[in-house]
Amino acid sequence: MTITFNQERRMFHIQNKFYSYIMTIEENDILSSNYYGARIRNLSHIRNYPRIDRSFSPNMYDSEDRLFSLDTLPQEYASFGSGDFREPAFIFRLKNGSFISDFRYKSHTITFGKKIIEGLPHTHGKKEECETLEIIIEDVLAQLEIVLNYTTFEKYAVLVKSAKVINHSLDKIKIEKMMSMSLDLPNSKYELIHLNGAWARETQITRETIHTGTKILDSKRGASSHQQNPFFAIVDPNTNENHGEIYGFSLVYSGNFSAQIQADSYNQLRLNFGINPFQFTWNLAAEDSFQTPEVVMVYSEDGLTGMSQQYHSFYRNHLLRGKHQNLERPVLINNWEATYFDYDENSLVQIVDEASTLGIELFVLDDGWFGTRNSDTEGLGDWIVNKDKFPNGIKNFSEKVKSKNMKFGIWVEPEMISKKSDLYRQHPDWCLQVEGRGKSLGRGQYVLDFSRSEVRDHIEEVLTDVFNEAQVNYVKWDMNRHITEAFSIQYTNEQQGEVYHRYILGLYDLLDRLVTKFPDVLFEGCSGGGGRFDPGMLYYMPQTWTSDNTDPVSRLSIQYGTSLVYPIVTMGAHVSSSPNHQVGRETSLEMRGTTAMAGNLGYELNILNIQENEKKLIAEQVNFYKKHRTLIQFGDFYRILSPFEGNDCSWMFVSRDKSEALIFYYKILNQASEPLKILKLCGLDSEENYYFEGEELSIGGDELMKSGMYLPTNLHGDYTSYVRYLSIEKIT
């Protein structure tokens, strides 16, 4: 792990054993980007950017040098208006109305460790784990400084970038765009991978050729969204799961974002990533600063799996935090699809009693326990127990759950408010709204203005009372609509462009207070499933409900896509009833169980209404999962067969020491006279032999990975699965 500055060549070299990232201060103090890729010892003069006179590419201020133009130079953090016509990294409006900036290198510092970012989620690292470069570029006339932050970690192919602008002038400026990261690559002959979808169809993998022009991946919904996850990757066309060059980019933010992928007329590629500039402005007062969220960049020569494993391990160890960072997640049962709103304490106690006999460890009380909440059109905001359902209070029910040696969890949706609620009748002004206009309803609810401290203070107070009374061990934090009428009556006209971002900052503020106040509680994020599955939320809540769609066939693609970036231990996955409530598909309990086991296992069906043989199978699934939980939640994850490419899916988990592994194979539709298929395993020790559980054979890891194994031919019917455990020690 080294960050060096070559004084003679004015060159920065960020490197570790995985990659090199090199920048140069040009002769006019412009900061340029030279190289990002596989680690090299040094960069010679042959990689200096060629000076070419390009027609219609203007030159620097009053310069006679026609060979130097910002229009073509690969830059580190580019502006617009002085010769570069590509997408800028930032747009500042100065007091005189000008958008023109001229930022040149001023100074830099190199330090061990990594600073915290106040008010924003961020990655963390100790002095012995990482090193940070801060480069200050300045616009002398405007009296502005931008601090570009780069942190490299010794054990990871990770570079963390962010930027901060400081206003040293006496005048206020307006920020109209400020990206967390900008990167210029010298050619555009790449492909783009991104994760898109919709509610109940999240993180679908799209891979496409990059063409000349600008491609924008974004969210304008006030949340990272089901529609587009805040991640993308740039890959060599020949890159696959296990081989090839890949650049990954993941934004540590939960609100509106934009990724801009621009291929210019000279086949150069510019990448910008950060807060969406759409309807965004920020008023920056004199001597004030604005900090962007972080982007976590991963470079890999080992294909998609190499990138994913870097993200998984890095996020587990340097984004997640608190007591539950490295703790096994409990097997839970949630009453939502079992009862919806139609329940009372007595009916739930029956579910709890049955669940305890099956080995389930946590009962989660879902929507409907509070206020007058008997449908999704009422009660949100009134966080007091519904005495009709719990006449003896929530504490009494919690104690009944815990008497069965189970933990107790509860569902909340604190960011929203029902039109039919006491809180709305008392504080209609607490909603996001434009005075004189109507407010859009979503799922029968409005959005509370979390940019306002008094709103957050109230929610903190009422939730604190509930969590203390119920002695909760787990909280599911939901958000079931996106932001409309993004206007706050607290702010002035010129501040309304700040509302989207201030909402997210307010949310982060409240979450930080609550997780600090309740360090023993396991928080799970949710937004109608994966509508806010992003690194920003994982900083506060170490797991997320992956999707409201619990159909196992749908979940194969959803969990497969999510695994491109996010650790398995962060992914909530449940077994629900059949036919499935989202798609109506009938699948076996075995298939539902093996799919949900490839995440944090839970159940979301009425176990009082199933057959005894199904209860027995659930108990077996729970027992099997507990036995292998550490391997699944914290082992190395390998994708083998993609559900996006065929009629089946396979993945596996391998312990860090390669001593044990779990193979999962899923067949979606059965076929007559089906060809035989060989499955080649991954991640094993080629010098060791492995025993399959229940068999006497000892098979070499090299054989399993290179020659492979025939898949079983006895998987009859549709929606079947196959799970095998293997170990280098004989399994008795």
Short mmCIF file of N, CA and C in Angstrom, two decimals, residues 98-243:
data_model
loop_
_atom_site.label_atom_id
_atom_site.label_comp_id
_atom_site.label_asym_id
_atom_site.label_seq_id
_atom_site.Cartn_x
_atom_site.Cartn_y
_atom_site.Cartn_z
N SER A 98 -21.86 33.90 -13.57
CA SER A 98 -20.98 33.09 -14.40
C SER A 98 -20.94 31.64 -13.90
N PHE A 99 -20.84 30.70 -14.86
CA PHE A 99 -20.63 29.29 -14.55
C PHE A 99 -19.18 28.87 -14.81
N ILE A 100 -18.35 29.80 -15.23
CA ILE A 100 -17.00 29.48 -15.67
C ILE A 100 -16.08 29.31 -14.46
N SER A 101 -15.35 28.21 -14.44
CA SER A 101 -14.40 27.94 -13.36
C SER A 101 -13.03 27.68 -13.95
N ASP A 102 -12.02 27.84 -13.14
CA ASP A 102 -10.64 27.57 -13.56
C ASP A 102 -9.88 27.03 -12.36
N PHE A 103 -9.95 25.73 -12.16
CA PHE A 103 -9.32 25.10 -11.00
C PHE A 103 -7.97 24.53 -11.38
N ARG A 104 -6.96 24.91 -10.60
CA ARG A 104 -5.58 24.44 -10.81
C ARG A 104 -5.06 23.82 -9.51
N TYR A 105 -4.08 22.97 -9.66
CA TYR A 105 -3.47 22.32 -8.49
C TYR A 105 -2.90 23.36 -7.53
N LYS A 106 -3.16 23.14 -6.22
CA LYS A 106 -2.62 24.02 -5.19
C LYS A 106 -1.67 23.27 -4.27
N SER A 107 -2.14 22.13 -3.70
CA SER A 107 -1.31 21.41 -2.73
C SER A 107 -1.88 20.02 -2.54
N HIS A 108 -1.17 19.22 -1.75
CA HIS A 108 -1.67 17.88 -1.43
C HIS A 108 -1.08 17.41 -0.11
N THR A 109 -1.74 16.44 0.50
CA THR A 109 -1.23 15.78 1.70
C THR A 109 -1.46 14.28 1.57
N ILE A 110 -0.57 13.50 2.17
CA ILE A 110 -0.69 12.04 2.20
C ILE A 110 -0.64 11.62 3.66
N THR A 111 -1.66 10.91 4.12
CA THR A 111 -1.75 10.50 5.52
C THR A 111 -2.18 9.04 5.61
N PHE A 112 -1.86 8.42 6.73
CA PHE A 112 -2.33 7.06 7.00
C PHE A 112 -3.73 7.13 7.63
N GLY A 113 -4.54 6.13 7.34
CA GLY A 113 -5.89 6.09 7.89
C GLY A 113 -6.87 6.83 6.99
N LYS A 114 -8.06 7.03 7.52
CA LYS A 114 -9.14 7.64 6.75
C LYS A 114 -10.00 8.49 7.67
N LYS A 115 -10.32 9.69 7.22
CA LYS A 115 -11.15 10.58 8.02
C LYS A 115 -12.62 10.16 7.92
N ILE A 116 -13.37 10.47 8.98
CA ILE A 116 -14.81 10.27 8.93
C ILE A 116 -15.43 11.42 8.13
N ILE A 117 -16.62 11.21 7.62
CA ILE A 117 -17.36 12.25 6.92
C ILE A 117 -18.60 12.57 7.75
N GLU A 118 -18.65 13.74 8.30
CA GLU A 118 -19.76 14.12 9.16
C GLU A 118 -21.07 14.17 8.36
N GLY A 119 -22.09 13.52 8.90
CA GLY A 119 -23.43 13.62 8.33
C GLY A 119 -23.72 12.69 7.18
N LEU A 120 -22.72 11.98 6.68
CA LEU A 120 -22.91 11.06 5.56
C LEU A 120 -22.37 9.69 5.93
N PRO A 121 -22.99 8.63 5.42
CA PRO A 121 -22.40 7.30 5.59
C PRO A 121 -21.08 7.23 4.85
N HIS A 122 -20.16 6.44 5.36
CA HIS A 122 -18.84 6.39 4.75
C HIS A 122 -18.12 5.10 5.14
N THR A 123 -17.18 4.73 4.32
CA THR A 123 -16.34 3.59 4.65
C THR A 123 -15.34 3.99 5.73
N HIS A 124 -14.81 2.99 6.42
CA HIS A 124 -13.92 3.29 7.53
C HIS A 124 -12.69 2.40 7.47
N GLY A 125 -11.60 2.89 8.03
CA GLY A 125 -10.36 2.13 8.05
C GLY A 125 -9.38 2.70 9.04
N LYS A 126 -8.60 1.83 9.66
CA LYS A 126 -7.59 2.24 10.64
C LYS A 126 -6.31 2.66 9.93
N LYS A 127 -5.42 3.28 10.70
CA LYS A 127 -4.18 3.79 10.12
C LYS A 127 -3.35 2.70 9.47
N GLU A 128 -3.36 1.51 10.06
CA GLU A 128 -2.56 0.42 9.51
C GLU A 128 -3.25 -0.27 8.33
N GLU A 129 -4.48 0.13 8.01
CA GLU A 129 -5.24 -0.55 6.96
C GLU A 129 -5.33 0.25 5.66
N CYS A 130 -5.16 1.56 5.74
CA CYS A 130 -5.40 2.36 4.55
C CYS A 130 -4.57 3.63 4.58
N GLU A 131 -4.52 4.29 3.43
CA GLU A 131 -3.75 5.52 3.25
C GLU A 131 -4.59 6.47 2.41
N THR A 132 -4.51 7.77 2.70
CA THR A 132 -5.37 8.75 2.06
C THR A 132 -4.56 9.87 1.43
N LEU A 133 -4.93 10.20 0.19
CA LEU A 133 -4.37 11.35 -0.51
C LEU A 133 -5.45 12.41 -0.62
N GLU A 134 -5.12 13.63 -0.22
CA GLU A 134 -5.99 14.78 -0.43
C GLU A 134 -5.28 15.76 -1.37
N ILE A 135 -5.93 16.05 -2.48
CA ILE A 135 -5.40 17.03 -3.42
C ILE A 135 -6.32 18.24 -3.42
N ILE A 136 -5.75 19.41 -3.22
CA ILE A 136 -6.53 20.65 -3.26
C ILE A 136 -6.29 21.32 -4.60
N ILE A 137 -7.39 21.58 -5.31
CA ILE A 137 -7.33 22.40 -6.51
C ILE A 137 -8.11 23.68 -6.21
N GLU A 138 -7.68 24.79 -6.78
CA GLU A 138 -8.30 26.07 -6.43
C GLU A 138 -8.60 26.91 -7.66
N ASP A 139 -9.67 27.67 -7.53
CA ASP A 139 -10.00 28.74 -8.49
C ASP A 139 -9.66 30.04 -7.77
N VAL A 140 -8.55 30.65 -8.14
CA VAL A 140 -8.05 31.83 -7.43
C VAL A 140 -9.02 32.99 -7.52
N LEU A 141 -9.56 33.24 -8.70
CA LEU A 141 -10.46 34.37 -8.88
C LEU A 141 -11.74 34.20 -8.06
N ALA A 142 -12.32 33.00 -8.10
CA ALA A 142 -13.58 32.76 -7.37
C ALA A 142 -13.35 32.49 -5.90
N GLN A 143 -12.11 32.28 -5.50
CA GLN A 143 -11.74 31.96 -4.11
C GLN A 143 -12.47 30.70 -3.62
N LEU A 144 -12.40 29.68 -4.48
CA LEU A 144 -12.98 28.38 -4.16
C LEU A 144 -11.88 27.32 -4.16
N GLU A 145 -12.02 26.36 -3.26
CA GLU A 145 -11.14 25.21 -3.24
C GLU A 145 -11.97 23.93 -3.34
N ILE A 146 -11.46 22.97 -4.08
CA ILE A 146 -12.04 21.62 -4.09
C ILE A 146 -11.00 20.67 -3.54
N VAL A 147 -11.42 19.89 -2.55
CA VAL A 147 -10.55 18.88 -1.96
C VAL A 147 -10.97 17.53 -2.54
N LEU A 148 -10.07 16.91 -3.30
CA LEU A 148 -10.30 15.59 -3.87
C LEU A 148 -9.70 14.55 -2.95
N ASN A 149 -10.53 13.63 -2.48
CA ASN A 149 -10.09 12.62 -1.52
C ASN A 149 -9.96 11.26 -2.19
N TYR A 150 -8.86 10.56 -1.90
CA TYR A 150 -8.61 9.21 -2.42
C TYR A 150 -8.09 8.36 -1.26
N THR A 151 -8.75 7.23 -1.01
CA THR A 151 -8.25 6.32 0.02
C THR A 151 -8.07 4.94 -0.59
N THR A 152 -6.88 4.37 -0.39
CA THR A 152 -6.58 3.02 -0.84
C THR A 152 -6.39 2.12 0.37
N PHE A 153 -6.81 0.88 0.27
CA PHE A 153 -6.76 -0.08 1.36
C PHE A 153 -5.79 -1.20 1.02
N GLU A 154 -5.01 -1.61 2.00
CA GLU A 154 -3.93 -2.56 1.75
C GLU A 154 -4.43 -3.89 1.20
N LYS A 155 -5.55 -4.39 1.70
CA LYS A 155 -5.99 -5.75 1.39
C LYS A 155 -7.06 -5.82 0.32
N TYR A 156 -7.37 -4.69 -0.32
CA TYR A 156 -8.49 -4.67 -1.26
C TYR A 156 -8.13 -3.94 -2.55
N ALA A 157 -8.74 -4.38 -3.64
CA ALA A 157 -8.59 -3.71 -4.93
C ALA A 157 -9.55 -2.53 -5.00
N VAL A 158 -9.57 -1.72 -3.95
CA VAL A 158 -10.57 -0.68 -3.73
C VAL A 158 -9.90 0.69 -3.68
N LEU A 159 -10.51 1.64 -4.38
CA LEU A 159 -10.16 3.04 -4.25
C LEU A 159 -11.44 3.80 -3.93
N VAL A 160 -11.44 4.53 -2.80
CA VAL A 160 -12.61 5.30 -2.37
C VAL A 160 -12.39 6.76 -2.71
N LYS A 161 -13.32 7.33 -3.46
CA LYS A 161 -13.21 8.73 -3.89
C LYS A 161 -14.36 9.56 -3.34
N SER A 162 -14.08 10.82 -3.06
CA SER A 162 -15.12 11.81 -2.79
C SER A 162 -14.52 13.19 -3.02
N ALA A 163 -15.37 14.22 -2.94
CA ALA A 163 -14.91 15.59 -3.17
C ALA A 163 -15.63 16.54 -2.24
N LYS A 164 -14.95 17.61 -1.89
CA LYS A 164 -15.53 18.65 -1.04
C LYS A 164 -15.14 20.01 -1.61
N VAL A 165 -16.11 20.94 -1.69
CA VAL A 165 -15.82 22.30 -2.12
C VAL A 165 -15.92 23.22 -0.92
N ILE A 166 -14.98 24.17 -0.82
CA ILE A 166 -14.94 25.15 0.27
C ILE A 166 -14.99 26.53 -0.34
N ASN A 167 -15.90 27.34 0.16
CA ASN A 167 -16.09 28.70 -0.35
C ASN A 167 -15.32 29.68 0.54
N HIS A 168 -14.19 30.16 0.04
CA HIS A 168 -13.38 31.12 0.80
C HIS A 168 -13.69 32.57 0.42
N SER A 169 -14.67 32.77 -0.44
CA SER A 169 -15.01 34.13 -0.84
C SER A 169 -15.96 34.76 0.18
N LEU A 170 -16.29 36.00 -0.04
CA LEU A 170 -17.26 36.68 0.81
C LEU A 170 -18.68 36.54 0.28
N ASP A 171 -18.83 35.87 -0.84
CA ASP A 171 -20.12 35.77 -1.51
C ASP A 171 -20.65 34.35 -1.48
N LYS A 172 -21.95 34.25 -1.53
CA LYS A 172 -22.60 32.94 -1.65
C LYS A 172 -22.49 32.47 -3.09
N ILE A 173 -22.27 31.15 -3.28
CA ILE A 173 -22.32 30.56 -4.62
C ILE A 173 -23.41 29.49 -4.64
N LYS A 174 -23.81 29.13 -5.84
CA LYS A 174 -24.79 28.05 -5.99
C LYS A 174 -24.10 26.85 -6.65
N ILE A 175 -24.20 25.71 -5.97
CA ILE A 175 -23.73 24.47 -6.57
C ILE A 175 -24.91 23.89 -7.36
N GLU A 176 -24.73 23.69 -8.64
CA GLU A 176 -25.80 23.11 -9.46
C GLU A 176 -25.48 21.69 -9.88
N LYS A 177 -24.25 21.28 -9.67
CA LYS A 177 -23.85 19.90 -9.92
C LYS A 177 -22.53 19.68 -9.22
N MET A 178 -22.39 18.55 -8.52
CA MET A 178 -21.10 18.21 -7.95
C MET A 178 -21.04 16.70 -7.79
N MET A 179 -20.26 16.07 -8.65
CA MET A 179 -20.14 14.62 -8.65
C MET A 179 -19.14 14.15 -7.60
N SER A 180 -19.37 12.98 -7.09
CA SER A 180 -18.43 12.38 -6.15
C SER A 180 -17.16 11.93 -6.84
N MET A 181 -17.31 11.51 -8.08
CA MET A 181 -16.20 10.92 -8.82
C MET A 181 -16.29 11.29 -10.28
N SER A 182 -15.14 11.56 -10.88
CA SER A 182 -15.03 11.71 -12.32
C SER A 182 -13.81 10.92 -12.76
N LEU A 183 -13.93 10.22 -13.87
CA LEU A 183 -12.82 9.40 -14.35
C LEU A 183 -12.83 9.40 -15.87
N ASP A 184 -11.68 9.70 -16.46
CA ASP A 184 -11.50 9.63 -17.91
C ASP A 184 -10.64 8.41 -18.25
N LEU A 185 -11.18 7.53 -19.08
CA LEU A 185 -10.43 6.38 -19.57
C LEU A 185 -10.06 6.60 -21.03
N PRO A 186 -8.90 6.14 -21.47
CA PRO A 186 -8.38 6.52 -22.79
C PRO A 186 -9.08 5.88 -23.98
N ASN A 187 -9.94 4.88 -23.76
CA ASN A 187 -10.71 4.35 -24.88
C ASN A 187 -12.09 3.94 -24.40
N SER A 188 -13.02 3.83 -25.33
CA SER A 188 -14.41 3.53 -24.98
C SER A 188 -14.86 2.17 -25.48
N LYS A 189 -13.92 1.33 -25.86
CA LYS A 189 -14.28 0.01 -26.37
C LYS A 189 -14.57 -0.94 -25.21
N TYR A 190 -15.54 -0.54 -24.42
CA TYR A 190 -15.95 -1.32 -23.28
C TYR A 190 -17.43 -1.65 -23.39
N GLU A 191 -17.89 -2.46 -22.45
CA GLU A 191 -19.31 -2.70 -22.27
C GLU A 191 -19.72 -2.21 -20.89
N LEU A 192 -21.00 -1.93 -20.75
CA LEU A 192 -21.55 -1.39 -19.52
C LEU A 192 -22.45 -2.44 -18.87
N ILE A 193 -22.28 -2.65 -17.58
CA ILE A 193 -23.16 -3.53 -16.80
C ILE A 193 -23.84 -2.68 -15.74
N HIS A 194 -25.16 -2.83 -15.62
CA HIS A 194 -25.87 -2.11 -14.56
C HIS A 194 -27.05 -2.94 -14.09
N LEU A 195 -27.62 -2.53 -12.95
CA LEU A 195 -28.69 -3.27 -12.28
C LEU A 195 -29.96 -2.43 -12.30
N ASN A 196 -30.95 -2.87 -13.08
CA ASN A 196 -32.19 -2.12 -13.18
C ASN A 196 -33.37 -3.03 -12.85
N GLY A 197 -34.59 -2.48 -12.87
CA GLY A 197 -35.75 -3.31 -12.58
C GLY A 197 -36.96 -2.51 -12.20
N ALA A 198 -37.73 -3.04 -11.27
CA ALA A 198 -38.96 -2.41 -10.79
C ALA A 198 -39.29 -3.04 -9.45
N TRP A 199 -40.36 -2.56 -8.81
CA TRP A 199 -40.80 -3.20 -7.58
C TRP A 199 -41.05 -4.68 -7.87
N ALA A 200 -40.55 -5.55 -7.01
CA ALA A 200 -40.70 -7.00 -7.11
C ALA A 200 -39.91 -7.61 -8.27
N ARG A 201 -39.08 -6.79 -8.92
CA ARG A 201 -38.22 -7.29 -10.01
C ARG A 201 -36.92 -6.49 -9.99
N GLU A 202 -36.29 -6.43 -8.83
CA GLU A 202 -35.12 -5.60 -8.63
C GLU A 202 -33.85 -6.26 -9.22
N THR A 203 -32.82 -5.44 -9.35
CA THR A 203 -31.44 -5.83 -9.68
C THR A 203 -31.35 -6.83 -10.83
N GLN A 204 -32.04 -6.52 -11.92
CA GLN A 204 -31.90 -7.32 -13.14
C GLN A 204 -30.64 -6.85 -13.87
N ILE A 205 -29.82 -7.80 -14.30
CA ILE A 205 -28.54 -7.46 -14.90
C ILE A 205 -28.72 -7.11 -16.38
N THR A 206 -28.24 -5.93 -16.75
CA THR A 206 -28.20 -5.52 -18.15
C THR A 206 -26.75 -5.30 -18.55
N ARG A 207 -26.38 -5.89 -19.67
CA ARG A 207 -25.03 -5.71 -20.22
C ARG A 207 -25.18 -5.20 -21.65
N GLU A 208 -24.53 -4.10 -21.96
CA GLU A 208 -24.73 -3.47 -23.27
C GLU A 208 -23.44 -2.83 -23.75
N THR A 209 -23.34 -2.68 -25.06
CA THR A 209 -22.19 -2.02 -25.67
C THR A 209 -22.28 -0.51 -25.44
N ILE A 210 -21.13 0.10 -25.20
CA ILE A 210 -21.07 1.55 -25.05
C ILE A 210 -20.88 2.18 -26.43
N HIS A 211 -21.78 3.07 -26.78
CA HIS A 211 -21.71 3.76 -28.07
C HIS A 211 -21.36 5.23 -27.84
N THR A 212 -20.96 5.91 -28.89
CA THR A 212 -20.68 7.34 -28.82
C THR A 212 -21.92 8.09 -28.35
N GLY A 213 -21.72 9.00 -27.42
CA GLY A 213 -22.83 9.73 -26.82
C GLY A 213 -22.84 9.54 -25.32
N THR A 214 -23.92 9.93 -24.70
CA THR A 214 -24.01 9.90 -23.23
C THR A 214 -25.14 8.99 -22.79
N LYS A 215 -24.81 8.07 -21.93
CA LYS A 215 -25.79 7.18 -21.30
C LYS A 215 -25.91 7.62 -19.84
N ILE A 216 -27.16 7.79 -19.37
CA ILE A 216 -27.39 8.21 -17.99
C ILE A 216 -28.18 7.13 -17.27
N LEU A 217 -27.66 6.69 -16.15
CA LEU A 217 -28.36 5.81 -15.22
C LEU A 217 -28.67 6.65 -14.00
N ASP A 218 -29.95 6.72 -13.61
CA ASP A 218 -30.23 7.64 -12.51
C ASP A 218 -31.51 7.29 -11.77
N SER A 219 -31.72 8.00 -10.68
CA SER A 219 -32.99 8.00 -9.95
C SER A 219 -33.36 9.43 -9.64
N LYS A 220 -34.64 9.75 -9.87
CA LYS A 220 -35.20 11.05 -9.50
C LYS A 220 -36.33 10.85 -8.49
N ARG A 221 -36.33 9.73 -7.79
CA ARG A 221 -37.44 9.31 -6.95
C ARG A 221 -37.28 9.67 -5.48
N GLY A 222 -36.16 10.29 -5.13
CA GLY A 222 -35.91 10.59 -3.73
C GLY A 222 -35.31 9.44 -2.98
N ALA A 223 -35.08 8.32 -3.67
CA ALA A 223 -34.45 7.13 -3.10
C ALA A 223 -33.62 6.48 -4.20
N SER A 224 -32.70 5.62 -3.80
CA SER A 224 -31.88 4.96 -4.82
C SER A 224 -32.74 4.15 -5.78
N SER A 225 -33.83 3.53 -5.30
CA SER A 225 -34.93 3.02 -6.13
C SER A 225 -34.79 1.57 -6.56
N HIS A 226 -35.96 0.95 -6.81
CA HIS A 226 -36.02 -0.37 -7.43
C HIS A 226 -35.57 -0.29 -8.89
N GLN A 227 -35.80 0.86 -9.50
CA GLN A 227 -35.63 1.00 -10.95
C GLN A 227 -34.16 0.99 -11.37
N GLN A 228 -33.27 1.49 -10.53
CA GLN A 228 -31.86 1.56 -10.90
C GLN A 228 -31.02 1.57 -9.64
N ASN A 229 -30.23 0.53 -9.44
CA ASN A 229 -29.36 0.50 -8.28
C ASN A 229 -28.17 1.43 -8.50
N PRO A 230 -27.66 2.09 -7.44
CA PRO A 230 -26.54 3.03 -7.61
C PRO A 230 -25.20 2.31 -7.78
N PHE A 231 -25.12 1.55 -8.86
CA PHE A 231 -23.92 0.78 -9.19
C PHE A 231 -23.84 0.64 -10.70
N PHE A 232 -22.62 0.65 -11.23
CA PHE A 232 -22.40 0.23 -12.61
C PHE A 232 -20.97 -0.28 -12.74
N ALA A 233 -20.73 -1.00 -13.82
CA ALA A 233 -19.39 -1.52 -14.08
C ALA A 233 -19.05 -1.34 -15.54
N ILE A 234 -17.79 -1.06 -15.80
CA ILE A 234 -17.25 -0.96 -17.15
C ILE A 234 -16.36 -2.18 -17.36
N VAL A 235 -16.64 -2.97 -18.43
CA VAL A 235 -15.94 -4.24 -18.60
C VAL A 235 -15.41 -4.37 -20.02
N ASP A 236 -14.32 -5.08 -20.13
CA ASP A 236 -13.82 -5.49 -21.43
C ASP A 236 -14.85 -6.42 -22.07
N PRO A 237 -15.07 -6.34 -23.39
CA PRO A 237 -16.07 -7.19 -24.03
C PRO A 237 -15.86 -8.69 -23.80
N ASN A 238 -14.64 -9.11 -23.51
CA ASN A 238 -14.35 -10.53 -23.30
C ASN A 238 -14.45 -10.94 -21.83
N THR A 239 -14.77 -10.01 -20.97
CA THR A 239 -14.84 -10.32 -19.54
C THR A 239 -16.05 -11.21 -19.25
N ASN A 240 -15.83 -12.23 -18.40
CA ASN A 240 -16.92 -13.09 -17.94
C ASN A 240 -16.86 -13.20 -16.42
N GLU A 241 -17.47 -14.22 -15.86
CA GLU A 241 -17.50 -14.34 -14.40
C GLU A 241 -16.12 -14.44 -13.78
N ASN A 242 -15.22 -15.17 -14.41
CA ASN A 242 -13.96 -15.51 -13.75
C ASN A 242 -12.73 -14.93 -14.42
N HIS A 243 -12.90 -14.30 -15.57
CA HIS A 243 -11.74 -13.78 -16.29
C HIS A 243 -12.08 -12.43 -16.91
#
